[in-house]
Short mmCIF file of C-alpha atoms in Angstrom, two decimals:
data_model
loop_
_atom_site.label_atom_id
_atom_site.label_comp_id
_atom_site.label_asym_id
_atom_site.label_seq_id
_atom_site.Cartn_x
_atom_site.Cartn_y
_atom_site.Cartn_z
CA MET A 1 1.21 -14.12 -28.82
CA THR A 2 2.96 -16.52 -26.46
CA THR A 3 1.59 -16.67 -22.95
CA ARG A 4 4.32 -15.93 -20.41
CA GLY A 5 4.66 -15.85 -16.68
CA ASN A 6 4.49 -19.26 -14.99
CA LEU A 7 5.09 -18.11 -11.43
CA GLU A 8 5.97 -20.39 -8.52
CA LEU A 9 6.52 -19.46 -4.89
CA GLU A 10 8.07 -22.42 -3.11
CA HIS A 11 7.65 -22.33 0.69
CA VAL A 12 8.53 -18.64 0.83
CA TRP A 13 9.09 -16.96 4.21
CA LYS A 14 9.79 -13.35 5.14
CA ARG A 15 11.17 -12.57 8.59
CA TYR A 16 12.06 -9.19 10.07
CA ASP A 17 14.33 -8.70 13.08
CA GLY A 18 14.62 -12.41 13.72
CA ASP A 19 11.27 -13.30 15.26
CA THR A 20 8.74 -11.16 13.34
CA VAL A 21 7.20 -13.22 10.52
CA ALA A 22 5.57 -11.22 7.73
CA VAL A 23 5.01 -14.18 5.38
CA ARG A 24 4.90 -17.78 6.58
CA ASP A 25 5.44 -20.69 4.16
CA PHE A 26 3.72 -19.19 1.11
CA HIS A 27 3.51 -22.07 -1.37
CA GLN A 28 1.57 -21.49 -4.62
CA ARG A 29 1.88 -21.98 -8.37
CA PHE A 30 0.23 -19.55 -10.78
CA GLU A 31 -0.34 -20.43 -14.42
CA ALA A 32 1.11 -18.20 -17.12
CA GLY A 33 -1.30 -15.55 -18.29
CA SER A 34 -3.47 -15.69 -15.17
CA TYR A 35 -4.78 -12.78 -13.15
CA VAL A 36 -3.89 -13.34 -9.48
CA CYS A 37 -5.15 -11.22 -6.59
CA LEU A 38 -3.42 -11.30 -3.22
CA LEU A 39 -6.21 -10.28 -0.87
CA GLY A 40 -6.35 -9.60 2.84
CA PRO A 41 -6.43 -7.01 5.61
CA SER A 42 -3.61 -4.57 6.30
CA GLY A 43 -0.52 -6.27 7.70
CA CYS A 44 -1.42 -9.77 6.49
CA GLY A 45 1.73 -10.17 4.33
CA LYS A 46 0.36 -9.60 0.84
CA THR A 47 2.57 -6.60 -0.04
CA SER A 48 5.65 -8.29 1.43
CA THR A 49 4.92 -11.26 -0.85
CA LEU A 50 4.64 -8.98 -3.88
CA ARG A 51 7.87 -7.19 -3.01
CA MET A 52 9.73 -10.50 -2.67
CA ILE A 53 8.58 -11.48 -6.16
CA ALA A 54 9.78 -8.09 -7.45
CA GLY A 55 13.12 -8.29 -5.66
CA HIS A 56 12.49 -5.25 -3.45
CA GLU A 57 12.48 -7.47 -0.35
CA ARG A 58 14.94 -10.26 0.40
CA ILE A 59 13.46 -13.76 0.71
CA SER A 60 14.26 -15.21 4.13
CA ASP A 61 13.58 -18.81 3.07
CA GLY A 62 12.19 -20.53 -0.01
CA GLN A 63 12.39 -19.63 -3.68
CA VAL A 64 10.50 -17.71 -6.35
CA ARG A 65 10.62 -18.98 -9.94
CA LEU A 66 9.38 -17.29 -13.10
CA ASP A 67 9.13 -19.50 -16.17
CA GLY A 68 11.51 -21.90 -14.40
CA THR A 69 14.18 -19.32 -13.55
CA ALA A 70 15.02 -18.90 -9.85
CA LEU A 71 14.74 -15.20 -8.98
CA GLY A 72 16.14 -15.19 -5.45
CA SER A 73 19.59 -13.82 -6.30
CA LEU A 74 18.60 -11.60 -9.25
CA PRO A 75 18.21 -7.81 -8.99
CA PRO A 76 14.75 -6.38 -9.85
CA ALA A 77 15.77 -5.24 -13.34
CA ARG A 78 16.78 -8.78 -14.39
CA ARG A 79 13.79 -10.72 -13.07
CA GLY A 80 11.38 -10.39 -15.96
CA THR A 81 8.92 -8.62 -13.68
CA ALA A 82 7.73 -5.02 -13.54
CA MET A 83 6.12 -3.35 -10.56
CA MET A 84 3.50 -0.63 -10.55
CA PHE A 85 3.66 1.17 -7.22
CA GLN A 86 0.69 2.39 -5.23
CA ASN A 87 1.65 6.07 -5.55
CA TYR A 88 2.57 5.69 -9.27
CA ALA A 89 5.98 7.42 -8.62
CA LEU A 90 5.99 9.45 -11.86
CA PHE A 91 8.78 11.99 -12.42
CA PRO A 92 7.14 15.45 -12.19
CA HIS A 93 9.77 17.14 -14.37
CA LEU A 94 9.34 14.74 -17.31
CA SER A 95 6.58 14.59 -19.89
CA VAL A 96 4.26 11.60 -20.04
CA VAL A 97 6.12 10.05 -22.96
CA ASP A 98 9.51 10.60 -21.31
CA ASN A 99 8.23 9.04 -18.07
CA VAL A 100 7.23 5.91 -19.98
CA ALA A 101 10.49 5.81 -21.94
CA PHE A 102 12.73 6.46 -18.92
CA SER A 103 13.82 2.87 -18.28
CA GLN A 104 14.72 2.46 -21.96
CA ARG A 105 16.75 5.65 -21.79
CA MET A 106 18.68 4.27 -18.81
CA ARG A 107 19.41 1.13 -20.82
CA GLY A 108 20.88 3.17 -23.66
CA VAL A 109 18.08 2.65 -26.18
CA ASN A 110 18.23 5.43 -28.79
CA ALA A 111 15.74 8.29 -28.52
CA GLU A 112 13.75 7.47 -31.67
CA LEU A 113 13.21 3.82 -30.76
CA ARG A 114 12.33 4.40 -27.11
CA THR A 115 9.92 7.21 -27.99
CA ARG A 116 8.18 5.07 -30.61
CA LYS A 117 7.83 2.20 -28.15
CA ALA A 118 6.56 4.54 -25.42
CA MET A 119 3.96 6.00 -27.77
CA GLU A 120 2.74 2.50 -28.72
CA LEU A 121 2.12 1.71 -25.05
CA LEU A 122 0.48 5.07 -24.40
CA GLU A 123 -1.92 4.32 -27.26
CA LEU A 124 -2.59 0.90 -25.72
CA VAL A 125 -3.66 2.52 -22.44
CA GLY A 126 -5.57 5.34 -24.13
CA MET A 127 -3.09 8.12 -23.31
CA GLY A 128 -1.50 8.85 -26.69
CA GLU A 129 -3.09 12.30 -27.02
CA LEU A 130 -1.67 13.43 -23.67
CA ALA A 131 1.92 12.32 -24.29
CA ALA A 132 3.35 15.86 -24.02
CA ARG A 133 1.74 16.69 -20.66
CA ARG A 134 3.43 16.58 -17.26
CA PRO A 135 2.09 14.29 -14.50
CA GLN A 136 0.66 17.20 -12.49
CA GLN A 137 -1.57 18.05 -15.46
CA LEU A 138 -3.24 14.62 -15.30
CA SER A 139 -6.08 13.17 -13.26
CA GLY A 140 -5.49 10.23 -10.94
CA GLY A 141 -6.84 7.78 -13.50
CA GLN A 142 -4.64 9.23 -16.22
CA GLN A 143 -1.56 9.01 -14.00
CA GLN A 144 -2.39 5.38 -13.34
CA ARG A 145 -2.49 4.67 -17.08
CA VAL A 146 0.91 6.30 -17.52
CA ALA A 147 2.33 4.23 -14.68
CA LEU A 148 0.96 1.10 -16.34
CA ALA A 149 2.56 1.99 -19.67
CA ARG A 150 5.88 2.69 -17.92
CA ALA A 151 5.78 -0.73 -16.24
CA LEU A 152 4.89 -2.51 -19.47
CA ILE A 153 7.65 -0.96 -21.61
CA THR A 154 10.14 -3.47 -20.20
CA GLU A 155 8.01 -6.31 -21.67
CA PRO A 156 7.73 -8.21 -18.38
CA CYS A 157 6.58 -11.79 -18.03
CA ALA A 158 4.72 -10.78 -14.86
CA LEU A 159 3.26 -7.41 -13.92
CA LEU A 160 3.07 -6.73 -10.18
CA LEU A 161 0.48 -4.20 -8.99
CA ASP A 162 0.47 -2.85 -5.44
CA GLU A 163 -3.03 -1.51 -4.58
CA PRO A 164 -3.26 0.12 -8.04
CA LEU A 165 -6.85 1.36 -7.66
CA SER A 166 -6.88 2.51 -4.04
CA ALA A 167 -6.29 6.21 -4.80
CA LEU A 168 -9.17 6.47 -7.27
CA ASP A 169 -12.75 7.51 -6.61
CA PRO A 170 -15.34 4.67 -6.70
CA PHE A 171 -16.66 5.42 -10.21
CA LEU A 172 -13.18 5.64 -11.74
CA ARG A 173 -12.11 2.54 -9.82
CA VAL A 174 -14.73 0.47 -11.63
CA ARG A 175 -13.69 1.87 -15.02
CA MET A 176 -10.01 1.21 -14.40
CA ARG A 177 -10.81 -2.28 -13.14
CA ALA A 178 -12.25 -3.03 -16.57
CA GLU A 179 -9.17 -1.53 -18.23
CA LEU A 180 -6.83 -3.75 -16.21
CA ALA A 181 -8.83 -6.82 -17.18
CA ARG A 182 -8.71 -5.81 -20.86
CA LEU A 183 -4.97 -5.20 -20.80
CA GLN A 184 -4.26 -8.51 -19.11
CA ARG A 185 -6.29 -10.39 -21.74
CA GLU A 186 -4.54 -8.59 -24.60
CA LEU A 187 -1.01 -8.92 -23.23
CA GLN A 188 -1.42 -12.53 -22.01
CA ILE A 189 1.08 -12.08 -19.20
CA THR A 190 0.64 -12.88 -15.53
CA PHE A 191 -0.76 -10.10 -13.36
CA VAL A 192 -0.26 -10.26 -9.58
CA HIS A 193 -2.45 -7.63 -7.95
CA VAL A 194 -2.43 -6.77 -4.23
CA THR A 195 -5.72 -5.46 -2.85
CA HIS A 196 -7.74 -5.26 0.35
CA SER A 197 -10.99 -5.00 -1.66
CA GLN A 198 -13.06 -8.17 -1.86
CA GLU A 199 -15.08 -6.71 -4.73
CA GLU A 200 -11.93 -5.93 -6.71
CA ALA A 201 -10.56 -9.44 -6.25
CA LEU A 202 -13.85 -11.12 -7.18
CA ALA A 203 -14.22 -8.96 -10.30
CA LEU A 204 -10.68 -9.33 -11.65
CA ALA A 205 -9.02 -12.53 -10.54
CA ASP A 206 -8.72 -15.99 -12.03
CA ARG A 207 -7.15 -16.94 -8.70
CA VAL A 208 -7.57 -15.30 -5.31
CA VAL A 209 -5.12 -15.90 -2.45
CA LEU A 210 -6.65 -14.67 0.80
CA MET A 211 -4.04 -14.03 3.50
CA ASN A 212 -4.39 -13.46 7.23
CA GLU A 213 -1.63 -12.92 9.79
CA ALA A 214 1.17 -13.97 7.40
CA VAL A 215 -0.43 -17.21 6.19
CA ILE A 216 -2.75 -18.26 3.37
CA GLU A 217 -6.27 -18.81 4.68
CA GLN A 218 -7.59 -20.05 1.33
CA SER A 219 -6.60 -20.02 -2.32
CA GLY A 220 -8.91 -20.68 -5.25
CA THR A 221 -11.22 -19.16 -7.82
CA PRO A 222 -13.42 -16.22 -6.80
CA PHE A 223 -16.40 -18.60 -6.94
CA GLN A 224 -14.72 -21.02 -4.54
CA LEU A 225 -13.78 -18.38 -1.97
CA PHE A 226 -17.22 -16.82 -1.95
CA ASN A 227 -19.34 -19.95 -2.18
CA GLU A 228 -17.08 -22.45 -0.42
CA PRO A 229 -15.28 -20.57 2.38
CA ALA A 230 -12.97 -22.92 4.25
CA THR A 231 -12.80 -20.97 7.51
CA GLU A 232 -14.78 -18.53 9.57
CA PHE A 233 -12.24 -15.82 8.67
CA VAL A 234 -12.76 -16.37 4.93
CA ALA A 235 -16.54 -16.21 5.26
CA ARG A 236 -16.44 -13.04 7.34
CA PHE A 237 -13.76 -11.30 5.25
CA MET A 238 -15.37 -12.06 1.90
CA GLY A 239 -18.66 -10.74 3.29
CA GLY A 240 -22.17 -11.72 2.30
CA HIS A 241 -22.31 -14.58 4.82
CA ASN A 242 -23.91 -15.27 8.16
CA VAL A 243 -21.65 -17.23 10.50
CA PHE A 244 -23.37 -18.98 13.39
CA ASP A 245 -23.18 -21.87 15.81
CA ALA A 246 -25.38 -24.91 15.26
CA PRO A 247 -25.72 -28.15 17.25
CA HIS A 248 -23.30 -29.87 14.85
CA GLY A 249 -20.67 -27.11 14.59
CA ARG A 250 -19.76 -23.74 13.06
CA MET A 251 -21.88 -22.99 9.97
CA VAL A 252 -22.25 -20.34 7.26
CA VAL A 253 -25.11 -19.38 4.98
CA ARG A 254 -25.08 -16.61 2.40
CA THR A 255 -27.06 -13.52 3.36
CA ASP A 256 -28.94 -13.63 0.05
CA ARG A 257 -29.98 -17.23 0.82
CA THR A 258 -31.26 -16.21 4.26
CA ARG A 259 -35.03 -15.85 4.19
CA LEU A 260 -37.41 -13.94 6.44
CA ALA A 261 -41.04 -14.61 7.24
CA ALA A 262 -43.53 -13.26 9.72
CA ASP A 263 -43.09 -14.64 13.24
CA ASP A 264 -46.06 -16.86 14.04
CA GLY A 265 -44.91 -17.44 17.62
CA HIS A 266 -44.28 -21.16 17.12
CA VAL A 267 -40.79 -21.27 15.57
CA THR A 268 -37.30 -21.82 16.99
CA GLN A 269 -35.48 -19.49 14.58
CA ARG A 270 -36.99 -16.30 15.97
CA ALA A 271 -35.25 -12.94 15.52
CA VAL A 272 -35.76 -9.22 16.02
CA VAL A 273 -35.03 -6.67 13.28
CA ASP A 274 -32.27 -4.25 14.34
CA SER A 275 -31.84 -2.10 11.23
CA VAL A 276 -32.66 -1.87 7.53
CA GLU A 277 -30.29 -0.61 4.80
CA TYR A 278 -31.55 0.16 1.32
CA LEU A 279 -28.65 -0.53 -1.07
CA GLY A 280 -30.29 -0.11 -4.46
CA ARG A 281 -30.38 -3.58 -5.97
CA HIS A 282 -31.04 -5.18 -2.59
CA VAL A 283 -32.03 -4.38 0.98
CA ASP A 284 -30.02 -5.65 3.96
CA VAL A 285 -32.11 -6.43 7.03
CA SER A 286 -29.97 -6.91 10.16
CA LEU A 287 -31.42 -9.08 12.91
CA THR A 288 -30.58 -10.63 16.27
CA ARG A 289 -31.60 -14.25 16.91
CA THR A 290 -33.49 -14.26 20.19
CA SER A 291 -32.36 -17.72 21.30
CA ASP A 292 -28.64 -16.86 21.54
CA GLY A 293 -28.11 -13.23 20.47
CA ALA A 294 -26.39 -14.24 17.21
CA ALA A 295 -26.34 -11.53 14.52
CA PHE A 296 -27.75 -12.23 11.06
CA VAL A 297 -28.28 -10.29 7.85
CA ALA A 298 -30.90 -11.13 5.25
CA SER A 299 -30.20 -9.59 1.84
CA LEU A 300 -33.60 -9.22 0.18
CA THR A 301 -34.45 -8.24 -3.35
CA ASP A 302 -36.19 -4.89 -3.61
CA ARG A 303 -39.32 -6.74 -4.77
CA CYS A 304 -39.24 -9.04 -1.74
CA TYR A 305 -38.74 -6.07 0.57
CA GLY A 306 -41.58 -4.25 -1.16
CA ASP A 307 -43.90 -7.14 -0.32
CA HIS A 308 -42.94 -6.82 3.36
CA PRO A 309 -41.08 -3.60 4.28
CA TRP A 310 -39.45 -4.74 7.51
CA LYS A 311 -39.04 -2.21 10.32
CA PRO A 312 -36.70 -2.13 13.36
CA GLY A 313 -38.26 -3.85 16.32
CA GLU A 314 -40.33 -6.29 14.27
CA HIS A 315 -40.18 -9.99 15.06
CA ALA A 316 -39.29 -12.35 12.23
CA ARG A 317 -38.61 -15.99 11.46
CA LEU A 318 -35.19 -16.88 10.02
CA ASP A 319 -35.09 -19.65 7.43
CA TRP A 320 -32.86 -21.20 4.73
CA SER A 321 -32.52 -24.34 2.66
CA GLU A 322 -30.31 -27.10 4.05
CA HIS A 323 -28.21 -27.27 0.88
CA ASP A 324 -27.30 -23.56 1.28
CA VAL A 325 -25.61 -24.15 4.66
CA ARG A 326 -22.03 -25.38 4.94
CA PRO A 327 -19.62 -25.99 7.82
CA VAL A 328 -16.45 -23.96 8.28
CA ALA A 329 -13.39 -24.29 10.47
CA ALA A 330 -13.05 -21.80 13.30
#
């Protein structure tokens, strides 16, 4: 199977009402067949970026190219992209198979061919046995699979997913995350997935683009964003980091590389335990550094916590290895 979907966004801007900037100078190139996650808080510009790729929003400046073709002036149906919407937008009066085949019907494909193609895609997403049902007879996860099949029937070079897992319960979200990863590997097309979930982006993406207030804060592999945050915002948004001031600047250290020891009364990194959260595979101990009131979290293994079950109000010594600390921009 040929890998498709080289996607380029060249200095793309989106402005509303003249002065309001939703996306500012988005400039990225995504390799064909990659899984891209646009990550960030609400209102950061990630969905506007996705909608400009799809053709549902006009590009104010810049250009989007897919496999070398400029998409700016093309309608959504001619772009080589397909979009899976957050609410799935299935037709309640149509069966599952007819929902999937709908776009082919509108293009004049004969009933036998479009039904056969729809059934092939329903089998791919594990929904072949429920082809005769209506959307209201399906669970949220099943509706999502139907929406995926409907998007894929157009054989897009890039599949665009707008918060596809947000409506699912946590257990089903993890299962469907694995299904998305499997489908992307099998189809070898580019997936661009909008999410506000750090865990989702880390689990799925080859490339994460973290946005904040219309601009890209950092772009890279999940490993790079988590282990090498470029800014204070990245470190705080990705989670799992302590951000603090040091004599030589703003620094971060991972919470699972932050160590605790008993306070012997002769250390500078003294802290007081504020709270303890048992989270199964690890225990988060929240502390306040007494010298400056800075907040820290130490993520301890359950074995480490078992050796010293910290309690609120206890005094502790904060510690870490020098090579685990890195500077970040404010």
